[in-house]
mmCIF file of C-alpha atoms in Angstrom:
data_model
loop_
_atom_site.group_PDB
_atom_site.id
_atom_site.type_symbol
_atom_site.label_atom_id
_atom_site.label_comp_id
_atom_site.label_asym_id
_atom_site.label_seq_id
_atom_site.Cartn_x
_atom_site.Cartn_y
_atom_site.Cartn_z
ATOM 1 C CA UNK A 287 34.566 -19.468 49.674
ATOM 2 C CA UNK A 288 37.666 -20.121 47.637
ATOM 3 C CA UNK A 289 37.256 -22.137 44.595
ATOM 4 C CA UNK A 290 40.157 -24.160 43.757
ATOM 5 C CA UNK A 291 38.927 -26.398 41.119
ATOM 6 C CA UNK A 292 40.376 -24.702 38.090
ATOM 7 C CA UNK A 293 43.638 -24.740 39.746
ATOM 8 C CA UNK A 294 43.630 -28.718 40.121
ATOM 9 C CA UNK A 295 42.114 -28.927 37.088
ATOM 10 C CA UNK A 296 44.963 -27.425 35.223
ATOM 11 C CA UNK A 297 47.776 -29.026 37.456
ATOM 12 C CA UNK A 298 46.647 -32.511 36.887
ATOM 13 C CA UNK A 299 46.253 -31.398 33.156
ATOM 14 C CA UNK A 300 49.988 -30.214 33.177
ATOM 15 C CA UNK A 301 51.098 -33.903 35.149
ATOM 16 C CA UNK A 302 49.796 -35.862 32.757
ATOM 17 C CA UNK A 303 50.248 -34.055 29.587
ATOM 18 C CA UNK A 304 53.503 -31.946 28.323
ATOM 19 C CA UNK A 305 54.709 -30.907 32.105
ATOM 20 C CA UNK A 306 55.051 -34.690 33.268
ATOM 21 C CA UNK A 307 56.389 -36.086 30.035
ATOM 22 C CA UNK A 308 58.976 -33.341 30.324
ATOM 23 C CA UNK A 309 59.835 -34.424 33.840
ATOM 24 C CA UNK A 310 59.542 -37.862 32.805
ATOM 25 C CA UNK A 311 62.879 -37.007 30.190
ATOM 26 C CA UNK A 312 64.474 -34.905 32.537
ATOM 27 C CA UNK A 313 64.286 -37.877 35.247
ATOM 28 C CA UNK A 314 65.551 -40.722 32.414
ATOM 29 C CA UNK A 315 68.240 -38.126 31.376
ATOM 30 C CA UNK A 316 69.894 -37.608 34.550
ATOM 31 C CA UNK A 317 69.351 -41.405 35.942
ATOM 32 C CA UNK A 318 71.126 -42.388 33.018
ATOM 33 C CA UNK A 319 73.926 -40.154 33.701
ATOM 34 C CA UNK A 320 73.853 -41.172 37.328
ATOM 35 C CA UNK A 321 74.038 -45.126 36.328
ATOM 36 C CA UNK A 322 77.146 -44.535 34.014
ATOM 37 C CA UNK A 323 79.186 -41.837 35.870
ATOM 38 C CA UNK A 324 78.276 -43.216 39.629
ATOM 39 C CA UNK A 325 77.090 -46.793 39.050
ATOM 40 C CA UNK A 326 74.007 -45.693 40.421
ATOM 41 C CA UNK A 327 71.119 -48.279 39.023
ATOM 42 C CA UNK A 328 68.217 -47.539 41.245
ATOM 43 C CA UNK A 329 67.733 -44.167 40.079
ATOM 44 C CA UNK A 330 66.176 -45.545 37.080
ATOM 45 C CA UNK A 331 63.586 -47.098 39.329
ATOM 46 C CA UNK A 332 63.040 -43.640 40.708
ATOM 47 C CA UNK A 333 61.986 -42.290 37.554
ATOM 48 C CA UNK A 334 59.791 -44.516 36.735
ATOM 49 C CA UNK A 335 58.190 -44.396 39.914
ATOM 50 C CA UNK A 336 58.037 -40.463 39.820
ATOM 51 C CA UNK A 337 56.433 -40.409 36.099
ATOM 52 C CA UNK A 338 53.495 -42.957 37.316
ATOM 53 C CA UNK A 339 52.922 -41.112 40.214
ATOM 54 C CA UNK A 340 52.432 -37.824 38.210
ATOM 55 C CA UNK A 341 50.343 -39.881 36.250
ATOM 56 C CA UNK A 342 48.023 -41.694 38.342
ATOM 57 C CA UNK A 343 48.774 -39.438 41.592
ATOM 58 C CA UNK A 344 45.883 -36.696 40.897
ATOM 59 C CA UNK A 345 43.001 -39.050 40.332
ATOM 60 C CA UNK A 346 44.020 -40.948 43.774
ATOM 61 C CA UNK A 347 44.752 -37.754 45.771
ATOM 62 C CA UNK A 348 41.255 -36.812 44.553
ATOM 63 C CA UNK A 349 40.047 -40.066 45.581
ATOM 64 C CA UNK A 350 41.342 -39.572 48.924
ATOM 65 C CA UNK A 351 40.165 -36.035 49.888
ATOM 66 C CA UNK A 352 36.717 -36.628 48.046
ATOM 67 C CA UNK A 353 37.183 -34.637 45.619
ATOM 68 C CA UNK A 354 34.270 -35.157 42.458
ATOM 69 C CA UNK A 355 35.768 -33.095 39.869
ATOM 70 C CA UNK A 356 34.773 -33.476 36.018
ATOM 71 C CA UNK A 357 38.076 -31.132 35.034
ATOM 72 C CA UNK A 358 36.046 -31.102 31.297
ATOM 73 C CA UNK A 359 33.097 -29.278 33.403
ATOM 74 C CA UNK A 360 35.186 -26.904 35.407
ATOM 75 C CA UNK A 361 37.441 -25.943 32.299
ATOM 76 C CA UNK A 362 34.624 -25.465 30.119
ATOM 77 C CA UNK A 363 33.055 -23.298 32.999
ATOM 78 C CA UNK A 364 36.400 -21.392 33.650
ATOM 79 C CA UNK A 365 36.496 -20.846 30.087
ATOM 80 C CA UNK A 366 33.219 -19.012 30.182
ATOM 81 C CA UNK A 367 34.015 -17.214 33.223
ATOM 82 C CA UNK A 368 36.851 -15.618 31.466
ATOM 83 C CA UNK A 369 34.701 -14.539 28.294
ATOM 84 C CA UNK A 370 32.134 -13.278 30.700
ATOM 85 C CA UNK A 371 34.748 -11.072 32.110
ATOM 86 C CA UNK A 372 36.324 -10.134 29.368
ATOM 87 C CA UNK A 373 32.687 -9.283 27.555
ATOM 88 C CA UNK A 374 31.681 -7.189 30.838
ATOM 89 C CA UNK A 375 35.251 -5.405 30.841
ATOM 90 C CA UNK A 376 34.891 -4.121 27.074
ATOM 91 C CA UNK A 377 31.083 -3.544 27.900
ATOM 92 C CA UNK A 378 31.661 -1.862 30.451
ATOM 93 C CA UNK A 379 34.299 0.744 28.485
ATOM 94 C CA UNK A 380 31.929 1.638 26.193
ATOM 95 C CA UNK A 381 28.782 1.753 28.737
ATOM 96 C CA UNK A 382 29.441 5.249 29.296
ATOM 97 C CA UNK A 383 29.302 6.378 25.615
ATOM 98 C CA UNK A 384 25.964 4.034 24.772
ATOM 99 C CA UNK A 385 23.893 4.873 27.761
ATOM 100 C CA UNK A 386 24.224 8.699 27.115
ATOM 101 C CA UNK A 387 22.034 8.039 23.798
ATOM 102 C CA UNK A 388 18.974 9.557 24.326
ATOM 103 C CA UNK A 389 15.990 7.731 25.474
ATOM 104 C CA UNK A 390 18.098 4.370 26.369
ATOM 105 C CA UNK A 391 18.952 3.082 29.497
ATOM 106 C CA UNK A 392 21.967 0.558 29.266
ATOM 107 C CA UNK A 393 23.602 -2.184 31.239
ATOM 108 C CA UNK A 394 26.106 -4.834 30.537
ATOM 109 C CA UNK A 395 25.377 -8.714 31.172
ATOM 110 C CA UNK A 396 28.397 -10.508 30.312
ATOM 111 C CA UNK A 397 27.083 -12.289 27.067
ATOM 112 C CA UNK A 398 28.149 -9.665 24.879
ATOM 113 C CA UNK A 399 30.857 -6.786 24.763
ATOM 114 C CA UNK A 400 28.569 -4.690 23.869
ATOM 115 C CA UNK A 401 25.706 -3.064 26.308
ATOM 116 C CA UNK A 402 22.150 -3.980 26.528
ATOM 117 C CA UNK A 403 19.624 -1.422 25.660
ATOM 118 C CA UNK A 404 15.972 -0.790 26.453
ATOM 119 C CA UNK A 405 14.439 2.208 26.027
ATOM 120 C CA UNK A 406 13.366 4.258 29.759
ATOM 121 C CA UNK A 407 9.674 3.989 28.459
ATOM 122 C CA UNK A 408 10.117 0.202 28.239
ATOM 123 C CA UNK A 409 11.605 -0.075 31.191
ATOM 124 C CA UNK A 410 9.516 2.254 32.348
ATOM 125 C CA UNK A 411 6.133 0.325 31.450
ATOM 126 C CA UNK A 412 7.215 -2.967 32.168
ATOM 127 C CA UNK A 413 7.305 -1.446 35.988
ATOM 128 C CA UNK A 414 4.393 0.509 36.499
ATOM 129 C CA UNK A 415 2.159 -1.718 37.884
ATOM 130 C CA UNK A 416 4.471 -1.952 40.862
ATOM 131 C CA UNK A 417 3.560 2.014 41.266
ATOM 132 C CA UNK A 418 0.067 1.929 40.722
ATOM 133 C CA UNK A 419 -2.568 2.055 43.865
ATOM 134 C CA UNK A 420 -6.940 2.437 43.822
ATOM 135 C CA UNK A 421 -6.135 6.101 44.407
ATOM 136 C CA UNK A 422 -3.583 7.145 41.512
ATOM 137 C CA UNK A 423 -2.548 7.058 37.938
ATOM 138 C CA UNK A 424 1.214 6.381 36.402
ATOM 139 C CA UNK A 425 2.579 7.493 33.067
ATOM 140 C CA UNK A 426 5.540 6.772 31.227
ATOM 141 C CA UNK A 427 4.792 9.793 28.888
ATOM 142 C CA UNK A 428 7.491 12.041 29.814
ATOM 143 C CA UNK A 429 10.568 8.664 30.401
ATOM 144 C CA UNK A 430 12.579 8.914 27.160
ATOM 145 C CA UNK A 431 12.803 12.986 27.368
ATOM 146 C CA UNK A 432 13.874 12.904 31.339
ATOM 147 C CA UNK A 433 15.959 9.936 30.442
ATOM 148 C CA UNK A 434 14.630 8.490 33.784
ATOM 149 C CA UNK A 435 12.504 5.013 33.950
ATOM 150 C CA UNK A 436 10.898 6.054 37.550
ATOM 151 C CA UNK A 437 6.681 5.969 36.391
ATOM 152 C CA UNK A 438 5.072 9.445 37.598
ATOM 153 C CA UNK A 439 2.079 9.325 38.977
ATOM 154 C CA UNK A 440 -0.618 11.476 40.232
ATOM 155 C CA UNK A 441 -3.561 11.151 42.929
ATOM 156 C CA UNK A 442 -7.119 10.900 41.723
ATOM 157 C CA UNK A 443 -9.175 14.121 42.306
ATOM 158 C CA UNK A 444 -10.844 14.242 45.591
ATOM 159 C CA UNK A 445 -14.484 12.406 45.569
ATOM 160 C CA UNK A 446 -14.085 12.007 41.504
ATOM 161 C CA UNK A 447 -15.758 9.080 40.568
ATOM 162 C CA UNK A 448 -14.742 6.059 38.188
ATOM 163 C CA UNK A 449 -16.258 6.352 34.618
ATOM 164 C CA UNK A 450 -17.777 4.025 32.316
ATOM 165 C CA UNK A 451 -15.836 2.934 29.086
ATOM 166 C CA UNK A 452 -16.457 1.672 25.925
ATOM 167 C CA UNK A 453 -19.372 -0.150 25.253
ATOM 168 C CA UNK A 454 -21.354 -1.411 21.718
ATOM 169 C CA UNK A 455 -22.378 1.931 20.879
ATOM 170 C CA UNK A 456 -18.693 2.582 20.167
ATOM 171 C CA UNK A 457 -17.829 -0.019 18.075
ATOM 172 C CA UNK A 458 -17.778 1.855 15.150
ATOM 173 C CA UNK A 459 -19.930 -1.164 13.538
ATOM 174 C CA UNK A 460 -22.794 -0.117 11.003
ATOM 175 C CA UNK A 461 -24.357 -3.190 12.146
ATOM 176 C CA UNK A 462 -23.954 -1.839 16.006
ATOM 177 C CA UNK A 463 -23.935 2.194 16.011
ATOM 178 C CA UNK A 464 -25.423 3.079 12.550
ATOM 179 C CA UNK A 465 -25.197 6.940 13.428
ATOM 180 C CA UNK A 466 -21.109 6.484 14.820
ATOM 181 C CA UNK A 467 -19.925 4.684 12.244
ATOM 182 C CA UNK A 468 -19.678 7.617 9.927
ATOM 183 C CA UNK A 469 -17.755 9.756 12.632
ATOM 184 C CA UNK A 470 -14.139 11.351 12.209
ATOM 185 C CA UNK A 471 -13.583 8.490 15.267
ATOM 186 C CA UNK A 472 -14.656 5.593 13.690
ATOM 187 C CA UNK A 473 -14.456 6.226 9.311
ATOM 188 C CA UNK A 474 -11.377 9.177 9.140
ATOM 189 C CA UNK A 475 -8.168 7.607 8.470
ATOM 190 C CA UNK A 476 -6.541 10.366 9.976
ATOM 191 C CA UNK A 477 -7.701 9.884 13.031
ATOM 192 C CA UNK A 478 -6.875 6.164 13.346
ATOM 193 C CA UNK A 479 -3.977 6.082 16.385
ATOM 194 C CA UNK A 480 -6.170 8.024 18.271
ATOM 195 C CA UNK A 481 -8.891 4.851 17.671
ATOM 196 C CA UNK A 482 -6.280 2.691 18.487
ATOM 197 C CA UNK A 483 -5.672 4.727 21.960
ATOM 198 C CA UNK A 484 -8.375 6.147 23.337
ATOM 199 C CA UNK A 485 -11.724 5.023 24.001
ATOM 200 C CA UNK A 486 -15.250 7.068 24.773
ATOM 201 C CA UNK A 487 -15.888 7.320 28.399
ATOM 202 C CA UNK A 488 -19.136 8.423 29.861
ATOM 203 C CA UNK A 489 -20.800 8.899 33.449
ATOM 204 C CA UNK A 490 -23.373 5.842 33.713
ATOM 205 C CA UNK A 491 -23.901 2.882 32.010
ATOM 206 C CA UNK A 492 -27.471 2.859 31.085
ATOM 207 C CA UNK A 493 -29.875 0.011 30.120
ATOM 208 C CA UNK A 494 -30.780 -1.440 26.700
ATOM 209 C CA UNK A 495 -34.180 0.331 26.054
ATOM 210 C CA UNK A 496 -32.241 3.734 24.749
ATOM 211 C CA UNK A 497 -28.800 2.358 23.464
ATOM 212 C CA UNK A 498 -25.705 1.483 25.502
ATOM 213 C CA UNK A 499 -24.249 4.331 27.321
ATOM 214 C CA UNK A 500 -27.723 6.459 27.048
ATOM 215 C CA UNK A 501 -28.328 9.196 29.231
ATOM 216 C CA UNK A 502 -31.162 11.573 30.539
ATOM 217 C CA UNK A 503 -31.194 14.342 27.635
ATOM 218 C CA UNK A 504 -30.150 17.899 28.564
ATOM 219 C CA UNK A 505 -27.984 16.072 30.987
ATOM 220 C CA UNK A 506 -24.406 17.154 31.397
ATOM 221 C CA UNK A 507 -20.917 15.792 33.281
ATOM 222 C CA UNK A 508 -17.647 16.614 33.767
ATOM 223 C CA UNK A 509 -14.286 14.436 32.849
ATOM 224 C CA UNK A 510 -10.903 15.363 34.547
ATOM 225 C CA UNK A 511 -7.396 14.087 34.173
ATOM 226 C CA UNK A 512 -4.182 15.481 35.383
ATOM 227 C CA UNK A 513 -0.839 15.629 33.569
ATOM 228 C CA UNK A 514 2.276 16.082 35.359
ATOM 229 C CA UNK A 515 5.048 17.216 33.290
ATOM 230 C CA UNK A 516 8.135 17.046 35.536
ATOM 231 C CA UNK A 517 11.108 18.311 32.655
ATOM 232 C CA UNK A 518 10.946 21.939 33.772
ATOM 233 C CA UNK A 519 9.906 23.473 30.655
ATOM 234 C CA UNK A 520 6.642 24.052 28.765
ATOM 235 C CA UNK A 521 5.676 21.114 26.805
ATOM 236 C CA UNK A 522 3.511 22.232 23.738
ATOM 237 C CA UNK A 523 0.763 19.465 22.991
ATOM 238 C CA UNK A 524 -2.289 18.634 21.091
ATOM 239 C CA UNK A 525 -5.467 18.071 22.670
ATOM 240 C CA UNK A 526 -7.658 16.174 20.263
ATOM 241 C CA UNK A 527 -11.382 15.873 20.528
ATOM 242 C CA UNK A 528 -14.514 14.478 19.574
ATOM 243 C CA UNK A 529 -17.715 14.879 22.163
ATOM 244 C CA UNK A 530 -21.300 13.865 21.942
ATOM 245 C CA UNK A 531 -22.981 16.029 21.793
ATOM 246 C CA UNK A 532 -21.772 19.672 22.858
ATOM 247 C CA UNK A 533 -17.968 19.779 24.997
ATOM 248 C CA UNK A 534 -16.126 22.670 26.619
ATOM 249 C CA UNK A 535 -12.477 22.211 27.069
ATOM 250 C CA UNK A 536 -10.583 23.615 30.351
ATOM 251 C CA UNK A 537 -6.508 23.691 31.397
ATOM 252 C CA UNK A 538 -5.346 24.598 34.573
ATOM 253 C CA UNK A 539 -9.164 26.227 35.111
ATOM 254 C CA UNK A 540 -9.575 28.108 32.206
ATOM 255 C CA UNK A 541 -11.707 26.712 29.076
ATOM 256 C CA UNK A 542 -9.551 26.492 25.895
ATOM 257 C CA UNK A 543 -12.474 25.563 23.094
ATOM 258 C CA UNK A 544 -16.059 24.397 23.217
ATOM 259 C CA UNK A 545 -17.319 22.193 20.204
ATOM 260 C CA UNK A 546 -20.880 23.236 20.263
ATOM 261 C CA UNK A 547 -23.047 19.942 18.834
ATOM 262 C CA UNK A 548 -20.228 18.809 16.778
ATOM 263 C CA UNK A 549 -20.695 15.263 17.910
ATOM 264 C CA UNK A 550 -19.104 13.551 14.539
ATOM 265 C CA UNK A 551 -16.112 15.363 14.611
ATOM 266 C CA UNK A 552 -12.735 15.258 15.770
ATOM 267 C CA UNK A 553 -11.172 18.740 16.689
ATOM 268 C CA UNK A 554 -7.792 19.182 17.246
ATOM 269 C CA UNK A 555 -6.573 22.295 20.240
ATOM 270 C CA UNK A 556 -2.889 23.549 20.741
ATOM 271 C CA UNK A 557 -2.407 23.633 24.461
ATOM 272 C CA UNK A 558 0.986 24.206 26.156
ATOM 273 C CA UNK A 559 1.350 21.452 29.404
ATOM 274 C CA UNK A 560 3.162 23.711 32.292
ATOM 275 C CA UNK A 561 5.974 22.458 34.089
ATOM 276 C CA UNK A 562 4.359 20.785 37.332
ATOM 277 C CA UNK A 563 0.768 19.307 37.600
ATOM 278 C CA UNK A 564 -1.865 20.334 34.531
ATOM 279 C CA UNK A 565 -5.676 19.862 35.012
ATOM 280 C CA UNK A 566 -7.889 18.881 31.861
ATOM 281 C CA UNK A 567 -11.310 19.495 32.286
ATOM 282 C CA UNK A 568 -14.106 18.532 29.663
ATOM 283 C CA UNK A 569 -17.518 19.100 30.221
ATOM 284 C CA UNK A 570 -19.856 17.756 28.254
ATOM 285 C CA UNK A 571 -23.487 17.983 26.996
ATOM 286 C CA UNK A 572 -26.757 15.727 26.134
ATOM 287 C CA UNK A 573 -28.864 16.995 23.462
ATOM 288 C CA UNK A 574 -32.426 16.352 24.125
ATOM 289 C CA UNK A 575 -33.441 16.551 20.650
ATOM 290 C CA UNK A 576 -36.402 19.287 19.909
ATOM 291 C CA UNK A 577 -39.203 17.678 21.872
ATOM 292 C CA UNK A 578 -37.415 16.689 25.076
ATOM 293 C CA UNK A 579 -40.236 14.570 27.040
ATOM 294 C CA UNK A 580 -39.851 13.883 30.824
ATOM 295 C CA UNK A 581 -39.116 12.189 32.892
ATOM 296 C CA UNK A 582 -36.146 10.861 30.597
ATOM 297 C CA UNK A 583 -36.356 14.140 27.840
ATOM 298 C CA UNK A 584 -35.471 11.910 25.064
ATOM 299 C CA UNK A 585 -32.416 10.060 26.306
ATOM 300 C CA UNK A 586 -29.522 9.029 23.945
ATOM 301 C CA UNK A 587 -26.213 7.900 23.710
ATOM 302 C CA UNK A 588 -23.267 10.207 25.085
ATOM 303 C CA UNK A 589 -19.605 10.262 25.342
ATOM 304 C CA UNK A 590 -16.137 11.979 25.296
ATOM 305 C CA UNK A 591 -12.791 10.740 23.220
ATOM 306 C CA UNK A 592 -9.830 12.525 24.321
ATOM 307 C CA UNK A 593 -6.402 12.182 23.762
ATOM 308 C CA UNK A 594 -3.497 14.659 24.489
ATOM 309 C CA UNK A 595 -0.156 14.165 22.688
ATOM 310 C CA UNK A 596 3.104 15.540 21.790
ATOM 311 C CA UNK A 597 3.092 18.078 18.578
ATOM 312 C CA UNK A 598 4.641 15.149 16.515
ATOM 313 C CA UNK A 599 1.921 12.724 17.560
ATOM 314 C CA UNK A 600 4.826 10.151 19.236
ATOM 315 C CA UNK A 601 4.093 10.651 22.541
ATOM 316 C CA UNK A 602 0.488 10.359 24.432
ATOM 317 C CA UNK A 603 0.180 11.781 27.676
ATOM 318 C CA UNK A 604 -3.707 10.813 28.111
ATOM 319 C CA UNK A 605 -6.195 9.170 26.506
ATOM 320 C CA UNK A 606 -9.764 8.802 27.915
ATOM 321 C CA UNK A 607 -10.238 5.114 28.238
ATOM 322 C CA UNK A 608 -7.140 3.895 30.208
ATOM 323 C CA UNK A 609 -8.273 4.778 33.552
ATOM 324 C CA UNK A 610 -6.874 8.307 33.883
ATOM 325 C CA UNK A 611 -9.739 10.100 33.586
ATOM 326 C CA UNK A 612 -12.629 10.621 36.852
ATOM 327 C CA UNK A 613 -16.196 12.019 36.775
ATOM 328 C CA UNK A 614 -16.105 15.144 38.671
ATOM 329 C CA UNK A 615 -18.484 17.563 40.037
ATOM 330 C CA UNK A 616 -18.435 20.148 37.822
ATOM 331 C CA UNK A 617 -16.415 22.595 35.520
ATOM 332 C CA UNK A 618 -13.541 24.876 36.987
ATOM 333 C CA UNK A 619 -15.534 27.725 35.449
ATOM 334 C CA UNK A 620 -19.343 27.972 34.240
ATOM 335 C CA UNK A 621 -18.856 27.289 30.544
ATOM 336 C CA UNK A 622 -19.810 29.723 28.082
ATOM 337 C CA UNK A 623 -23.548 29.285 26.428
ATOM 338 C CA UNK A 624 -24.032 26.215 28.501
ATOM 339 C CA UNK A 625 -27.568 25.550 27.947
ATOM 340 C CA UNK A 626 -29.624 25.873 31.352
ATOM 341 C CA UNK A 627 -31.925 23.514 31.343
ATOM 342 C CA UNK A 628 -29.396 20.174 32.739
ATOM 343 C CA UNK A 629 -29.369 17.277 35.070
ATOM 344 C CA UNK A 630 -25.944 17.338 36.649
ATOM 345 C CA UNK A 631 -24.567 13.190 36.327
ATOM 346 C CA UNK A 632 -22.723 13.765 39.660
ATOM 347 C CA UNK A 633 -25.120 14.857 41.528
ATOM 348 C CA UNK A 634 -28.146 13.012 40.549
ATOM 349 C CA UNK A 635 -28.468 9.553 37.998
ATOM 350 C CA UNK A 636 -28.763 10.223 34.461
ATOM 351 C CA UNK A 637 -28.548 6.629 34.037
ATOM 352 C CA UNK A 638 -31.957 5.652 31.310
ATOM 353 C CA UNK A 639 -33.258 2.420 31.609
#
């Protein structure tokens, strides 16, 4: 629908500003000329009718046709209409140039002649939830280097299983977890985004009587995530670690490293993610200690930190703890000097009372 408010607006403006009064002169000016050349007296009258009517005629035209207009409003609005368009034009020139900076993805809004920025992983995670199901996992690792905001996400494993996540033991507390707090996890600077990132995960959440997240000893699991790296070319990554008490690391079905009872330190492995879908497998191990004693064999605490990220550190593309990871039912391959005496967590409770 047509808006012709600005229009009236700035005709009654020009009536009863400079536009009538020059009328106005114009009118007197020639009446007077008629009365002395033509004796012609009533054009006077005609002037001064005209000029009142370009005065007062707006307001009851208006009146008539019930028209509400506050011309202050709708001149004031007009006015920012203009800028608006004027901001989006010059925005919009130099859109092109701005939005080809990598890792930004720009619009223009009319406030401002120059464009709005937010970078694809922020637009990227402030939409994920809307990707997210039960049965999948979405990432915003890979949105600033594809330049693309779209989440990518990837299906659970078949019949994985949820894992348990971060309880008291791993609060890196003296008070709480006297024999974690010393850990590369919990006391090495170094180490201290990955703390920030990535939580322990483990298979059951045992009872009280052994420590939080306490397991059967010579008990062993299986933690799997999946990377997709969509760019087409071979991402090379770090895949750090730090597994209580013995881990074996797999990609794409072949193991990688094994950290044989190293269960206070953080290891670091240089993997390569493959363009397409990459498979991270970690198996891990329960020491029994030297007298293991059924039915239990001297159950203790247990866990796996894992985080994979870029070679600069910037960018994560997993960390255990924020729901990408799944219990599964075993290693892609038997791991190498597994010991052979084990309760399998996914097949039968390791859960300790």
């Amino acid at each position: 629908m047509l808006d012709f408010s600005p229009v009236i607006c700035e005709l009654q403006g020009w009536s009863q500003g400079w536009l009538g009064i020059a009328l106005t002169v114009a009118g007197l000016t020639l009446a007077v000329a008629l009365m002395v050349y033509l004796r012609w007296y009533i054009g006077i009258v005609y002037v001064f009718i005209g000029a009142l009517g370009l005065y007062y005629g707006w307001p009851i035209l208006e009146d008539w046709f019930h028209i509400q207009l506050d011309c202050s409003v709708v001149q004031s609005q007009f006015a920012q209409f203009e800028h608006y368009q004027q901001n989006t034009q010059a925005c919009e020139n130099n859109l092109l140039a701005v939005d080809s900076q990598t890792g930004e993805d720009c619009s223009c809004n009319g406030t401002s002649a120059t464009p709005q920025c937010m970078s694809y992983a922020s637009v990227c995670n402030s939409q994920i939830s809307n990707y997210e199901t039960s049965n999948n996992y979405c990432s915003c690792a890979t949105a600033v280097r594809m330049e693309n905001s779209t989440p990518v996400c990837v299906n659970y494993p078949t019949a994985s299983t949820p894992t348990v996540t971060n309880t008291a033991q791993y609060q890196c507390s003296s008070s709480t977890s006297i024999a974690w707090a010393p850990t590369d996890y919990c006391s090495n600077t170094a180490y201290a985004n990955i703390k920030a990132t990535a939580t322990f995960i483990y298979p059951a959440k045992g009872g009280t009587k052994f420590g939080a997240g306490a397991i059967v000893g010579t008990a062993y699991y299986t933690m799997q995530t999946t990377i997709d790296n969509p760019t087409g070319q071979p991402i090379p990554a770090s895949w750090y670690a730090q597994t209580d008490d013995s881990g074996w690391y797999f990609l794409n079905g072949h193991q990688v490293a094994s950290s044989p009872m190293s269960y206070a330190q953080m290891n670091r492995y240089p993997i390569t993610l493959n363009p397409g879908a990459n498979t991270l497998d970690v198996t891990v191990w329960n020491w029994p200690g030297n007298n293991p004693q059924p039915p239990y064999n001297n159950p203790n605490p247990t866990g796996t930190v894992d985080e994979i990220t870029g070679t600069s550190g910037n960018t994560i593309y997993s960390a255990t703890g924020n729901g990408s990871w799944r219990m599964v039912a075993g290693p892609p391959t038997t791991p190498t000097n597994l010991p052979a005496s084990r309760t399998n967590c996914y097949t039968q409770s390791c859960a300790t009372p």
